[in-house]
Short mmCIF file of C-alpha atoms in Angstrom, two decimals:
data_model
loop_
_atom_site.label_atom_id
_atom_site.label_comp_id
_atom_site.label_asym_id
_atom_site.label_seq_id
_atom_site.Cartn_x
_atom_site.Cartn_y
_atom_site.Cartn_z
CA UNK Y 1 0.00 0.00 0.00
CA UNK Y 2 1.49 3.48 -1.21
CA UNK Y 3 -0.13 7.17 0.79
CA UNK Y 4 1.46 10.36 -0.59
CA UNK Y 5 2.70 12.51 2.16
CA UNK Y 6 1.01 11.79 5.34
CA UNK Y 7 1.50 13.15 8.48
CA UNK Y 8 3.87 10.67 10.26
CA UNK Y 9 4.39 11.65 14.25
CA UNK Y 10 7.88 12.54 15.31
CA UNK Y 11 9.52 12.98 11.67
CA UNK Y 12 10.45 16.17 10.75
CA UNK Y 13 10.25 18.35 7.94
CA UNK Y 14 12.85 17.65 6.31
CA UNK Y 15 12.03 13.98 6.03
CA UNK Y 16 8.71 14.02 4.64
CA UNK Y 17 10.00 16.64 2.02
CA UNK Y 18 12.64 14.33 0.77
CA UNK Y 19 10.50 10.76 1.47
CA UNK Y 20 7.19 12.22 -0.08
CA UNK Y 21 5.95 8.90 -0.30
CA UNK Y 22 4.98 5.90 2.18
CA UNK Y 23 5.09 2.06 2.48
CA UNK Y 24 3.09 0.57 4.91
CA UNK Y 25 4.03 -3.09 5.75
CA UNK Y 26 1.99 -5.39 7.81
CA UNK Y 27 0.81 -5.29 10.51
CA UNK Y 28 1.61 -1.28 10.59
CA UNK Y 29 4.76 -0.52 9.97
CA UNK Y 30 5.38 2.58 7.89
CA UNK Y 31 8.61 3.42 5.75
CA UNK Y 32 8.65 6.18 4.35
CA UNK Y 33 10.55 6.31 -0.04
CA UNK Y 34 12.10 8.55 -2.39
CA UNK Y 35 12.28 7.47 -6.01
CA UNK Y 36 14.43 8.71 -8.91
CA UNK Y 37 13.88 7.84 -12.11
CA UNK Y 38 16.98 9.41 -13.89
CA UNK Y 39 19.55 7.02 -14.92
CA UNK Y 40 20.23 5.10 -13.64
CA UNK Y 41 17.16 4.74 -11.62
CA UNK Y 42 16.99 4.48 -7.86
CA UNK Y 43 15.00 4.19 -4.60
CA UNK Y 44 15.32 5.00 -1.23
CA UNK Y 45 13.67 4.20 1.75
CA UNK Y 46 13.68 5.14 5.69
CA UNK Y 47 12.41 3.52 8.24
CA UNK Y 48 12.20 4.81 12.08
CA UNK Y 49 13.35 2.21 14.23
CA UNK Y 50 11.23 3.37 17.45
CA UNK Y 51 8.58 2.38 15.88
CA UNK Y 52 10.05 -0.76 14.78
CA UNK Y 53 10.72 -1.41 18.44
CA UNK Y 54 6.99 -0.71 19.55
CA UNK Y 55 5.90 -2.93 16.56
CA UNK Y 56 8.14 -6.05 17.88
CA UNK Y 57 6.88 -5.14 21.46
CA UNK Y 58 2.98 -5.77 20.47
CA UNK Y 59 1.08 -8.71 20.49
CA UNK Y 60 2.23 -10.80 16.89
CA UNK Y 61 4.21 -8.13 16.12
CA UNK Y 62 6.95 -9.61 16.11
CA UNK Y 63 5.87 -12.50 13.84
CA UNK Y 64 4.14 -11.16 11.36
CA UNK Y 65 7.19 -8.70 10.48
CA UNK Y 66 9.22 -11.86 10.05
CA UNK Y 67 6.99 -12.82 7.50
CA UNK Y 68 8.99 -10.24 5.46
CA UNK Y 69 12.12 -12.61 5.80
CA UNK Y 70 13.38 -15.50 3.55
CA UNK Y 71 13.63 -18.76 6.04
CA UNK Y 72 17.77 -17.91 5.74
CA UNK Y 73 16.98 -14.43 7.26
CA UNK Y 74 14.40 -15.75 9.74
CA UNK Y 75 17.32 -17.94 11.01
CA UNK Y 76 19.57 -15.35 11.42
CA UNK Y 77 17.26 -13.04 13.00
CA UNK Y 78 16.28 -15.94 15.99
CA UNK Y 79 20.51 -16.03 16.55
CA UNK Y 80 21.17 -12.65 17.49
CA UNK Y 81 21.23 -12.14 21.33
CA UNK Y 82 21.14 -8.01 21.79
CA UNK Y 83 17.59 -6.93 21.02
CA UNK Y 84 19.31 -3.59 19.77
CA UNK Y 85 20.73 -5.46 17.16
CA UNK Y 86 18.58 -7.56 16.48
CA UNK Y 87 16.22 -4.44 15.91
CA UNK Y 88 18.99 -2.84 13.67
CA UNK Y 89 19.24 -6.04 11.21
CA UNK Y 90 15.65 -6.58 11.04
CA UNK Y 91 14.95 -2.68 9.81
CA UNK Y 92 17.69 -3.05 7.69
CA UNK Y 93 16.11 -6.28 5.74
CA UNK Y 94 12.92 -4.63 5.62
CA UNK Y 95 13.59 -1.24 4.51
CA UNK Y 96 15.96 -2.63 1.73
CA UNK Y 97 13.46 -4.90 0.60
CA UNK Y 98 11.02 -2.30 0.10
CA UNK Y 99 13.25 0.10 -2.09
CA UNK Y 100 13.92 -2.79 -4.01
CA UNK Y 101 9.95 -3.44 -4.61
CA UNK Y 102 9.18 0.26 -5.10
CA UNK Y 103 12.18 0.30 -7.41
CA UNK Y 104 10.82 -2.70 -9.43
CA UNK Y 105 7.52 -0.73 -9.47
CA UNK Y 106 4.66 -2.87 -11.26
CA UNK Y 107 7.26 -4.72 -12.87
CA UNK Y 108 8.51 -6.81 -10.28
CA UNK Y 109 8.37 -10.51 -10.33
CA UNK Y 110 9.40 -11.06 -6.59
CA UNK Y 111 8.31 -10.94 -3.40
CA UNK Y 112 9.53 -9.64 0.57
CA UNK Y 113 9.86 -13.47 1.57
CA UNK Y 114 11.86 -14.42 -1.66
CA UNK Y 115 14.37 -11.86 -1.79
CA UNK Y 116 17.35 -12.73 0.93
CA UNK Y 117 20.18 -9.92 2.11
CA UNK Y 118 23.17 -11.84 3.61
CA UNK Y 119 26.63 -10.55 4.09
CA UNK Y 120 29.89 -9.81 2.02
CA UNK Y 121 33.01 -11.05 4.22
CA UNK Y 122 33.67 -7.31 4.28
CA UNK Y 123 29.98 -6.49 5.61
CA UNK Y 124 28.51 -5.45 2.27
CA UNK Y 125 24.82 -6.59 1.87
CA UNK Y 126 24.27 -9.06 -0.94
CA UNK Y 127 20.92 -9.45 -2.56
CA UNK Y 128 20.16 -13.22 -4.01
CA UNK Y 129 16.36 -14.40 -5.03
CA UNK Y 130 14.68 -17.69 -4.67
CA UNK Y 131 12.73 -17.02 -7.43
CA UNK Y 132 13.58 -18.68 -10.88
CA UNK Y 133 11.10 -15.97 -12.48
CA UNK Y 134 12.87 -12.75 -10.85
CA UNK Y 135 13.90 -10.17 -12.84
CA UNK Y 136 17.03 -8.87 -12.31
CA UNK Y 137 18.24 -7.76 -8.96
CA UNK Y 138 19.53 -4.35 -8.18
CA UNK Y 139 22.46 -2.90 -6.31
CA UNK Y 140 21.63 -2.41 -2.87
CA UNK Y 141 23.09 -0.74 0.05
CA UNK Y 142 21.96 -0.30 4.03
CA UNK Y 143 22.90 2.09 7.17
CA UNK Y 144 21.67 2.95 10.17
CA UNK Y 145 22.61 5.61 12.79
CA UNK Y 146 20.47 6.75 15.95
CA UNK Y 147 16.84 6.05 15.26
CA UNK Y 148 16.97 5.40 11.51
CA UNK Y 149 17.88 2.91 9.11
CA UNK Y 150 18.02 4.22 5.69
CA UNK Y 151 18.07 1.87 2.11
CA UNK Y 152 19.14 2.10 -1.55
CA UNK Y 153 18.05 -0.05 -4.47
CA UNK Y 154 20.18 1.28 -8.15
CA UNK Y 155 19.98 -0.32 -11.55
CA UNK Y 156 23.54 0.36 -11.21
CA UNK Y 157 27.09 -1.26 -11.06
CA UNK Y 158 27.42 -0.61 -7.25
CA UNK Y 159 25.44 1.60 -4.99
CA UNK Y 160 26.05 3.55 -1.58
CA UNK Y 161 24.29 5.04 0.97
CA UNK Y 162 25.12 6.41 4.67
CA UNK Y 163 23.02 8.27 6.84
CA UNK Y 164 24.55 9.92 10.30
CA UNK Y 165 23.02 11.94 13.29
CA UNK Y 166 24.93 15.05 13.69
CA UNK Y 167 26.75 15.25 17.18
CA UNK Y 168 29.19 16.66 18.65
CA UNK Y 169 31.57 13.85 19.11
CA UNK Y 170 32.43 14.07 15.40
CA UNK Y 171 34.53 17.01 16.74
CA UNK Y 172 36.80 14.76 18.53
CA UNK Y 173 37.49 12.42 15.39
CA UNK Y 174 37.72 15.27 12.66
CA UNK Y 175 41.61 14.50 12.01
CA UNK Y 176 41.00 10.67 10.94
CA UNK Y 177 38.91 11.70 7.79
CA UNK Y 178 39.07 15.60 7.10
CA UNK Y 179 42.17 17.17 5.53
CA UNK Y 180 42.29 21.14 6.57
CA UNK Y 181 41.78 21.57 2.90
CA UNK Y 182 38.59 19.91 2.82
CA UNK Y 183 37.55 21.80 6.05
CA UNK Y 184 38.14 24.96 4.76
CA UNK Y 185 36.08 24.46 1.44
CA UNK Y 186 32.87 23.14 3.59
CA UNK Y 187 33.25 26.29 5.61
CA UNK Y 188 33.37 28.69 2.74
CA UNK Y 189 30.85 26.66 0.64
CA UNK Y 190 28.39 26.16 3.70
CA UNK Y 191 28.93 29.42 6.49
CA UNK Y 192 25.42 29.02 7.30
CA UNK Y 193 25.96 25.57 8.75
CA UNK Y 194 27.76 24.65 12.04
CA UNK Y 195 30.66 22.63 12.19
CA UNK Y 196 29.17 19.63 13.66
CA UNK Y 197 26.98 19.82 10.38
CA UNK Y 198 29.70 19.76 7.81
CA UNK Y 199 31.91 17.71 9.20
CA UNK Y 200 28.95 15.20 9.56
CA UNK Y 201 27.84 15.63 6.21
CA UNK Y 202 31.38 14.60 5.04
CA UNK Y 203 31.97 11.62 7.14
CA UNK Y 204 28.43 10.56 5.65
CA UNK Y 205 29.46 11.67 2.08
CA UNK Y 206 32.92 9.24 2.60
CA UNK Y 207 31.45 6.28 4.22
CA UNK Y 208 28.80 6.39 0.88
CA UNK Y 209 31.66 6.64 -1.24
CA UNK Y 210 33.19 3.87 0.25
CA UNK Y 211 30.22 1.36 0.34
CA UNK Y 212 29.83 1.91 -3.13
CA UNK Y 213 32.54 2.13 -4.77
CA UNK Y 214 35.89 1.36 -2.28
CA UNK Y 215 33.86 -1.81 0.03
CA UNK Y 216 37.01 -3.86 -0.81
CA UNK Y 217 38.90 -1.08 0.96
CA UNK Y 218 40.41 -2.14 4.69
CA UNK Y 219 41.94 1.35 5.64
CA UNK Y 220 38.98 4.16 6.42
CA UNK Y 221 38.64 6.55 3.40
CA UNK Y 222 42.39 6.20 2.69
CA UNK Y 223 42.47 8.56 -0.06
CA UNK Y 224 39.52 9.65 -0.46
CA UNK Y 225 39.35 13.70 -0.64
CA UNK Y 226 36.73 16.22 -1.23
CA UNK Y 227 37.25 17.97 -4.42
CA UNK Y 228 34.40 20.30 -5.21
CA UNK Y 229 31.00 20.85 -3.71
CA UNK Y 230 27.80 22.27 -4.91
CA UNK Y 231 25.43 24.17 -2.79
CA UNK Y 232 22.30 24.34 -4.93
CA UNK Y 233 18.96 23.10 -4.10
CA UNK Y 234 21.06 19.36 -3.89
CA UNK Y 235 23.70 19.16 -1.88
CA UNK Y 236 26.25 17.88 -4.62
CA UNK Y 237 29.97 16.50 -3.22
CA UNK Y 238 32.90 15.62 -5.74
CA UNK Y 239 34.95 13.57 -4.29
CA UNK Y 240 38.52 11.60 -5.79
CA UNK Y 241 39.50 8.55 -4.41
CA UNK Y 242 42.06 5.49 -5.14
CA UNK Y 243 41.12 4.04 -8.22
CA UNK Y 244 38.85 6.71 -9.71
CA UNK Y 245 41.43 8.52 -12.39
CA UNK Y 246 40.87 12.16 -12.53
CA UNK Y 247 37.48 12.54 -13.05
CA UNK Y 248 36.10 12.91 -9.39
CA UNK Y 249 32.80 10.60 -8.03
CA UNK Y 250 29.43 12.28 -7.12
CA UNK Y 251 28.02 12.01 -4.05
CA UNK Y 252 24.18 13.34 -3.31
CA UNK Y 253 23.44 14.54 -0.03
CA UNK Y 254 20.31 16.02 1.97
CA UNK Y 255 19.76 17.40 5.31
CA UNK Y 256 17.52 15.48 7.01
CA UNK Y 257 16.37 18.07 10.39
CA UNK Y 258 19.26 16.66 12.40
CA UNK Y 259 20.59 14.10 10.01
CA UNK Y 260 22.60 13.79 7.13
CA UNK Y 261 22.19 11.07 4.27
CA UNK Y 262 24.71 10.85 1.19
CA UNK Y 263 24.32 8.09 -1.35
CA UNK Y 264 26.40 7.48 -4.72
CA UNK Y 265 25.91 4.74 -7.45
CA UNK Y 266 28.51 3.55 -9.66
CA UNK Y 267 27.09 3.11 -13.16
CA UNK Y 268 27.02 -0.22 -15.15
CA UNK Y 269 29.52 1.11 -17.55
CA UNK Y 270 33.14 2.69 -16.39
CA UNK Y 271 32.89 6.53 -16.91
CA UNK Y 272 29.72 6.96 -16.69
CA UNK Y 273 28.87 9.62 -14.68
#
């Protein structure tokens, strides 16, 4: 089921202008999407992970959300011990699943229980499908921070996405990912931001960067630098990193009230922008 901006308590703003649109799962569970249909095509997704919580807590909740989950996910779900994380993994599946199925749009040939998200040895969600009828699968990418876990799903090479609550103890890590060059362009591009908010819509620019296009990479955006940056009505990073010649990656970002999310995709084809 699909309702066009509704009023969903405790989001912001800033969310339901970016997510205009909402999933509801059963038994109530609400995510909200943002679709792009520029190539390559993509969807993303948000889900609020309070709610996920108070959903779990009711009576069937709990199963009838796993109903969502391939009998490979249900199994993995029943083997984690920390309800936080257990909570995390869960919102994860189901918020990826349904950018994938808005993504598909009328055209998809799968269903919630058939698609399965397991692991890369580096952490990188891979999609498979039980389904000998599926059409093909999309790049997909997950992150959570605070009380949201945010999706992508690209008919794309490789896709990216990172969302991060600004705080203040990004202040205290600043010199592990942000050259004083970089620092000083975010300042100049974006005075009417505070620190806190540029430096956290860098780290979140990075970390998409890397989960789309450097996952293989064990150092933490080891040469990866912020180039250019346009402040129009998208936030629009450039950034260069090992492997990408001279032509620098984009990364899209929003501000989401007291969030940032960045996402990249990396297209079928090398060069394409």
């Amino acid at each position: 089921m699909t309702r066009k901006s509704p009023e969903t308590p405790g989001m912001g703003a800033a969310i339901l202008s970016f997510f205009r649109e909402e999933r509801v799962l059963p038994p109530s569970l609400s995510l909200r999407i943002s679709k792009s249909s520029a190539e390559p095509a993509l969807c993303l997704s948000l889900l609020d992970l309070t709610e996920l919580e108070e959903l779990l807590a009711a009576p069937e909740g709990e199963s009838l959300l796993c109903t969502h989950l391939s009998p490979a996910e249900r199994s993995r779900y029943d083997g984690f011990t920390y309800p936080g994380r257990r909570r995390e993994w869960l919102g994860g599946r189901l918020a990826c699943k349904a950018a994938i199925l808005n993504l598909a749009g009328s055209t998809a040939t799968h269903t919630m229980p058939e698609l399965a998200i397991g692991s890369a040895a580096n952490g990188a969600p891979i999609l498979r499908c039980s389904s000998p009828a599926a059409s093909p699968l999309p790049a997909i990418s997950i992150s959570h921070s605070n009380r949201y876990v945010a999706a992508m799903a690209a008919w794309a090479e490789s896709c990216g996405i990172d969302i991060q609550k600004t705080t203040d103890q990004i202040l205290r890590v600043v010199d592990r990912f942000a050259a004083a060059s970089e620092v000083l362009l975010l300042r100049k591009t974006l005075p009417h931001l505070e620190e806190t908010q540029r430096l956290t819509l860098l780290w979140a620019a990075k970390e998409a960067l890397k989960k789309g296009v450097l996952h293989d990479q064990p150092a933490v955006f080891q040469g990866v630098t912020l180039h250019a940056l346009d402040n129009g009505p998208d936030l629009v990073l450039r950034l260069h990193h090992p492997g990408g010649g001279d032509r620098p990656t984009r990364v899209n970002a929003v501000a989401l009230d007291d969030y940032f999310l960045a996402y990249t995709v990396e297209a079928c084809h090398a060069g394409t922008p």
